[in-house]
PDB file of C-alpha atoms in Angstrom:
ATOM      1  CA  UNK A   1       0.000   0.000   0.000  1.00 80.00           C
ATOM      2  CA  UNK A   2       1.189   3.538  -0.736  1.00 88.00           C
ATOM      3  CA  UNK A   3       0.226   7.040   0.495  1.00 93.00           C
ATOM      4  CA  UNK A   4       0.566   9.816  -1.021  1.00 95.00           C
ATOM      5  CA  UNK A   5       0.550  13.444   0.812  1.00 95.00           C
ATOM      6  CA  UNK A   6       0.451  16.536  -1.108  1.00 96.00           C
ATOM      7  CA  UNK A   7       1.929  20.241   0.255  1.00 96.00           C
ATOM      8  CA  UNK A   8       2.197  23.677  -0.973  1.00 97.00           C
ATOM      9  CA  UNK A   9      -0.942  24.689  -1.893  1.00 97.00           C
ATOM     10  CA  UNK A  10      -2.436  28.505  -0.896  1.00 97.00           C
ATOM     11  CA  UNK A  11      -2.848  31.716  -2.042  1.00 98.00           C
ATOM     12  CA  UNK A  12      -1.266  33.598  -4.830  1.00 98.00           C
ATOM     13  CA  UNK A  13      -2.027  36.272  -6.909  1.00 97.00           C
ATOM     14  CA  UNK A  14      -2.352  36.201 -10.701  1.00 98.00           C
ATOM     15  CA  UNK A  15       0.943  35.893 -12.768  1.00 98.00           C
ATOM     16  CA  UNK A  16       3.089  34.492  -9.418  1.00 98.00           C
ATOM     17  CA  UNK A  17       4.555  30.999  -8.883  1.00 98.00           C
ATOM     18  CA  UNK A  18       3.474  28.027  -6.252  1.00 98.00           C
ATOM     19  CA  UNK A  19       5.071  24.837  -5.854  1.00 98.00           C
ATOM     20  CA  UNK A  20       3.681  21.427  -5.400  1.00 98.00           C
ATOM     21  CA  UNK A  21       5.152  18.615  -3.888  1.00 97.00           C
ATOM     22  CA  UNK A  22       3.687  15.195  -3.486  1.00 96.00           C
ATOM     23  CA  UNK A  23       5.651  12.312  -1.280  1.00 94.00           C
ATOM     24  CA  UNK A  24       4.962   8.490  -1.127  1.00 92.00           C
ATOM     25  CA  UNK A  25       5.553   6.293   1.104  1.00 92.00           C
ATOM     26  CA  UNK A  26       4.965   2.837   2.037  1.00 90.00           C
ATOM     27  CA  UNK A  27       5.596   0.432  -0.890  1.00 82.00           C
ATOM     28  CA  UNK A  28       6.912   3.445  -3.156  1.00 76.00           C
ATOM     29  CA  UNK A  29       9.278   0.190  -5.164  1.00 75.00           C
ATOM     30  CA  UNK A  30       6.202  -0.504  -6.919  1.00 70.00           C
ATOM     31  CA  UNK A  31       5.469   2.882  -8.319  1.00 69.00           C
ATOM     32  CA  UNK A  32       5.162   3.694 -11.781  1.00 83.00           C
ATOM     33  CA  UNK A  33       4.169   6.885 -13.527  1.00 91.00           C
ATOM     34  CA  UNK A  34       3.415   9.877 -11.198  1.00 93.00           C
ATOM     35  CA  UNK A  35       0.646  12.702 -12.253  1.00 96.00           C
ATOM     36  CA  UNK A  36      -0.912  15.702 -10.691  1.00 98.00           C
ATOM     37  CA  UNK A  37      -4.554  15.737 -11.235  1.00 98.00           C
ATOM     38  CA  UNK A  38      -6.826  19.337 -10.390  1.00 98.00           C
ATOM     39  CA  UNK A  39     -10.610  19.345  -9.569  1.00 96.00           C
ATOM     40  CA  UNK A  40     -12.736  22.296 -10.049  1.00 91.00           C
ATOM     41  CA  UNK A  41     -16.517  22.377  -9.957  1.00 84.00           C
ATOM     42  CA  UNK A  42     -16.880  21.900 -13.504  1.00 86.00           C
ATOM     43  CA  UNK A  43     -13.810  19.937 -14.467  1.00 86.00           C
ATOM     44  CA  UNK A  44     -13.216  16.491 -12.189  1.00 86.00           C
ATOM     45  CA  UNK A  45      -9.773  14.853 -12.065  1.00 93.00           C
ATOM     46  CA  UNK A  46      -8.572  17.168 -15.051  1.00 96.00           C
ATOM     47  CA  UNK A  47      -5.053  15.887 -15.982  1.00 97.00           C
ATOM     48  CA  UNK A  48      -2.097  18.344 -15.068  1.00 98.00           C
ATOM     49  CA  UNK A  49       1.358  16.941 -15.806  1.00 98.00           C
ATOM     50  CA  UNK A  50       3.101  13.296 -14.688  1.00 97.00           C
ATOM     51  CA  UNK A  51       6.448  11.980 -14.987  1.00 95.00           C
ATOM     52  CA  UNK A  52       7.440   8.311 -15.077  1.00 91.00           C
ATOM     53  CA  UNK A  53       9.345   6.851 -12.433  1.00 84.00           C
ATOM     54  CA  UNK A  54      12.932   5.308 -14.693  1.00 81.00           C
ATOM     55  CA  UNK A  55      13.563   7.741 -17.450  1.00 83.00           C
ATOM     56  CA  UNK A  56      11.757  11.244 -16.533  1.00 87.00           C
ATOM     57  CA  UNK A  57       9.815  10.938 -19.153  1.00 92.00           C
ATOM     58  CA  UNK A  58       7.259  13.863 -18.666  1.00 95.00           C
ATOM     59  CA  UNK A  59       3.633  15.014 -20.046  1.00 97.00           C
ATOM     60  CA  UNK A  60       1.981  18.000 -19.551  1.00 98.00           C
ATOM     61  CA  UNK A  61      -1.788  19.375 -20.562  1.00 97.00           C
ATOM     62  CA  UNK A  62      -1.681  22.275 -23.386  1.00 96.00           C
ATOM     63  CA  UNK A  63      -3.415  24.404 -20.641  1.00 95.00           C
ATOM     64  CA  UNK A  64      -0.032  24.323 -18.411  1.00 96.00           C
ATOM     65  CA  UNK A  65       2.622  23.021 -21.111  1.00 95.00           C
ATOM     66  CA  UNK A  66       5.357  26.068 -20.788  1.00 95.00           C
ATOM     67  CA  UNK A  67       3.700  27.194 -17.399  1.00 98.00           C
ATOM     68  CA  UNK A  68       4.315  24.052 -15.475  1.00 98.00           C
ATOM     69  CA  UNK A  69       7.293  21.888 -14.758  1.00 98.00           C
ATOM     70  CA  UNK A  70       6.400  18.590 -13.242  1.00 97.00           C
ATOM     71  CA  UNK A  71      10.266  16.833 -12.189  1.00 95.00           C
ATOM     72  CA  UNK A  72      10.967  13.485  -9.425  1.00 91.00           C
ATOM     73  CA  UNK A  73      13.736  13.302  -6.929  1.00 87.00           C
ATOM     74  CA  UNK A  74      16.440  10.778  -7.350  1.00 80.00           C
ATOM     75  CA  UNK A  75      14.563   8.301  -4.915  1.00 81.00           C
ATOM     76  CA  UNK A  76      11.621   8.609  -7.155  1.00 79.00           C
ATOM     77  CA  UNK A  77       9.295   9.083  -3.775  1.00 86.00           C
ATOM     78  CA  UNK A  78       8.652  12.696  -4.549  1.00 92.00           C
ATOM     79  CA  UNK A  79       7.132  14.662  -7.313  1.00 94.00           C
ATOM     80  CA  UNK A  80       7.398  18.241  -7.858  1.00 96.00           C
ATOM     81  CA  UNK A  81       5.278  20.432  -9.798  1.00 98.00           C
ATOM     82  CA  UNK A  82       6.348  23.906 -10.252  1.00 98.00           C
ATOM     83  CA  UNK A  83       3.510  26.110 -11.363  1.00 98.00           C
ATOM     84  CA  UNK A  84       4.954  29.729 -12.889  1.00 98.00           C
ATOM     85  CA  UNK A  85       2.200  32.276 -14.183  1.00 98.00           C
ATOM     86  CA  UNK A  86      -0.463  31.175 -12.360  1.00 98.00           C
ATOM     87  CA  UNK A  87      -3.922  32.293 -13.360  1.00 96.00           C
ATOM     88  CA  UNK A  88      -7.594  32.549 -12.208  1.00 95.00           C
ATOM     89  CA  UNK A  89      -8.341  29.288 -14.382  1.00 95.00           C
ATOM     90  CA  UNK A  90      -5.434  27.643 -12.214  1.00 97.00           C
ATOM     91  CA  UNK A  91      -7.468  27.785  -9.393  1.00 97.00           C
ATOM     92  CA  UNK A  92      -8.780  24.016  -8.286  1.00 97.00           C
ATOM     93  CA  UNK A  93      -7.880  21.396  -5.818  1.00 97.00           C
ATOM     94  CA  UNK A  94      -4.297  19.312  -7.319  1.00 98.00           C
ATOM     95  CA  UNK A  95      -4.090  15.782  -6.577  1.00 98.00           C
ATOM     96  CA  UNK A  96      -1.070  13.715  -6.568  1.00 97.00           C
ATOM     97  CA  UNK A  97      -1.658  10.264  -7.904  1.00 96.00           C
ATOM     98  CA  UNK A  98       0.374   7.390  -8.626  1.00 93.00           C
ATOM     99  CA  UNK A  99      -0.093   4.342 -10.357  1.00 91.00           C
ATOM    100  CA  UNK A 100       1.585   0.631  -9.567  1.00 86.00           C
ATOM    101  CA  UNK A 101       1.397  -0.486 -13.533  1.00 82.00           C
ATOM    102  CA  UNK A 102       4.464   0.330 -15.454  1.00 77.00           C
ATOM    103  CA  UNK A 103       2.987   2.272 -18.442  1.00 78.00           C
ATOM    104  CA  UNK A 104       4.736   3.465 -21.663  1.00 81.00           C
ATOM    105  CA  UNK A 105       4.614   7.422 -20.963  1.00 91.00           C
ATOM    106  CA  UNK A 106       2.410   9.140 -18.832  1.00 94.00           C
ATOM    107  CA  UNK A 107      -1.150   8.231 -18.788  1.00 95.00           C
ATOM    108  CA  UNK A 108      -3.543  11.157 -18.983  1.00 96.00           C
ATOM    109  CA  UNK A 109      -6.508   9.450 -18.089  1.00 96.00           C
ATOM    110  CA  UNK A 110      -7.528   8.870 -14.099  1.00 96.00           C
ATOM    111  CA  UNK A 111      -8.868   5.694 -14.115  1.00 95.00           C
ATOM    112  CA  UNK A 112      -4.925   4.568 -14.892  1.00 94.00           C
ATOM    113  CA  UNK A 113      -3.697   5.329 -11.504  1.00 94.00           C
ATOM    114  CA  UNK A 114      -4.602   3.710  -7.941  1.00 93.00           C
ATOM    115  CA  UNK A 115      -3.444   5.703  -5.060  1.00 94.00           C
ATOM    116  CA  UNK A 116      -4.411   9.130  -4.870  1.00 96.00           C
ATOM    117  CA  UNK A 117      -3.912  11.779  -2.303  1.00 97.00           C
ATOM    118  CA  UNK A 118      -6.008  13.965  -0.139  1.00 96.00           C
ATOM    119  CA  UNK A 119      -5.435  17.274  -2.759  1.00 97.00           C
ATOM    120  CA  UNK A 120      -4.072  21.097  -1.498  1.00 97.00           C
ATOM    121  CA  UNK A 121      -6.194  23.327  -2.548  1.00 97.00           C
ATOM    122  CA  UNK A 122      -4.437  26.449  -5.004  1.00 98.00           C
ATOM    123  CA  UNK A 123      -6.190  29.681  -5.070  1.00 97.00           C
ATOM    124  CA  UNK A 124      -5.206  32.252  -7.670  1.00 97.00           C
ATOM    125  CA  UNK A 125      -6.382  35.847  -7.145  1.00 96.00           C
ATOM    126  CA  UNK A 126      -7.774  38.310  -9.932  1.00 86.00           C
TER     127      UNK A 126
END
């Protein structure tokens, strides 16, 4: 079993810069590809960015591509997503998610990862 605990979320005004982190633990050996995941009211579990756990191979939505930077540590237990010009459409609740299948790339689609965390909320002010 694997948990996942995101940190970093809050406040920031339009045009400034948050970062995300995301940490596993427990069985973290079986990870695969890592993603971050953001819920608003009318979007649910809109894929962000992920990053596969060998070879850093990384995908990104066109909404964040450029914006975002989505990178693992060399334990491959934590995922960072670095979110630069932030704007009101940022705002949701980001989820960390992982998956224990070994996938070619980064899968875009929710129902390919398992463990999820509890979400930070992100807040981006007019």
């Amino acid at each position: 079993q694997v948990q996942l605990v995101e940190s970093g979320g809050g406040l920031v005004q339009a045009g400034g810069s948050l970062t995300l982190s995301c940490t596993a633990s427990g069985r973290t050996s079986v990870l695969n590809p890592m993603a971050w995941f953001r819920q608003t009211p009318w979007n649910e579990h809109e894929f962000v960015a992920g990053i596969t756990r060998s070879r850093d191979v990384t995908e990104y939505s066109k909404s964040v591509k450029e914006r975002f930077t989505v990178s693992r540590d060399d334990a491959r237990t934590t995922v960072v997503l670095q979110m630069n010009s932030l704007s009101f459409d940022d705002t949701a609740v980001y989820y960390c998610a992982a998956s224990e299948i070994g996938h070619l790339g980064v899968p875009t689609s929710p129902n390919a990862y398992s463990e999820w965390g509890r979400g930070t909320q992100v807040t981006v002010s007019s």
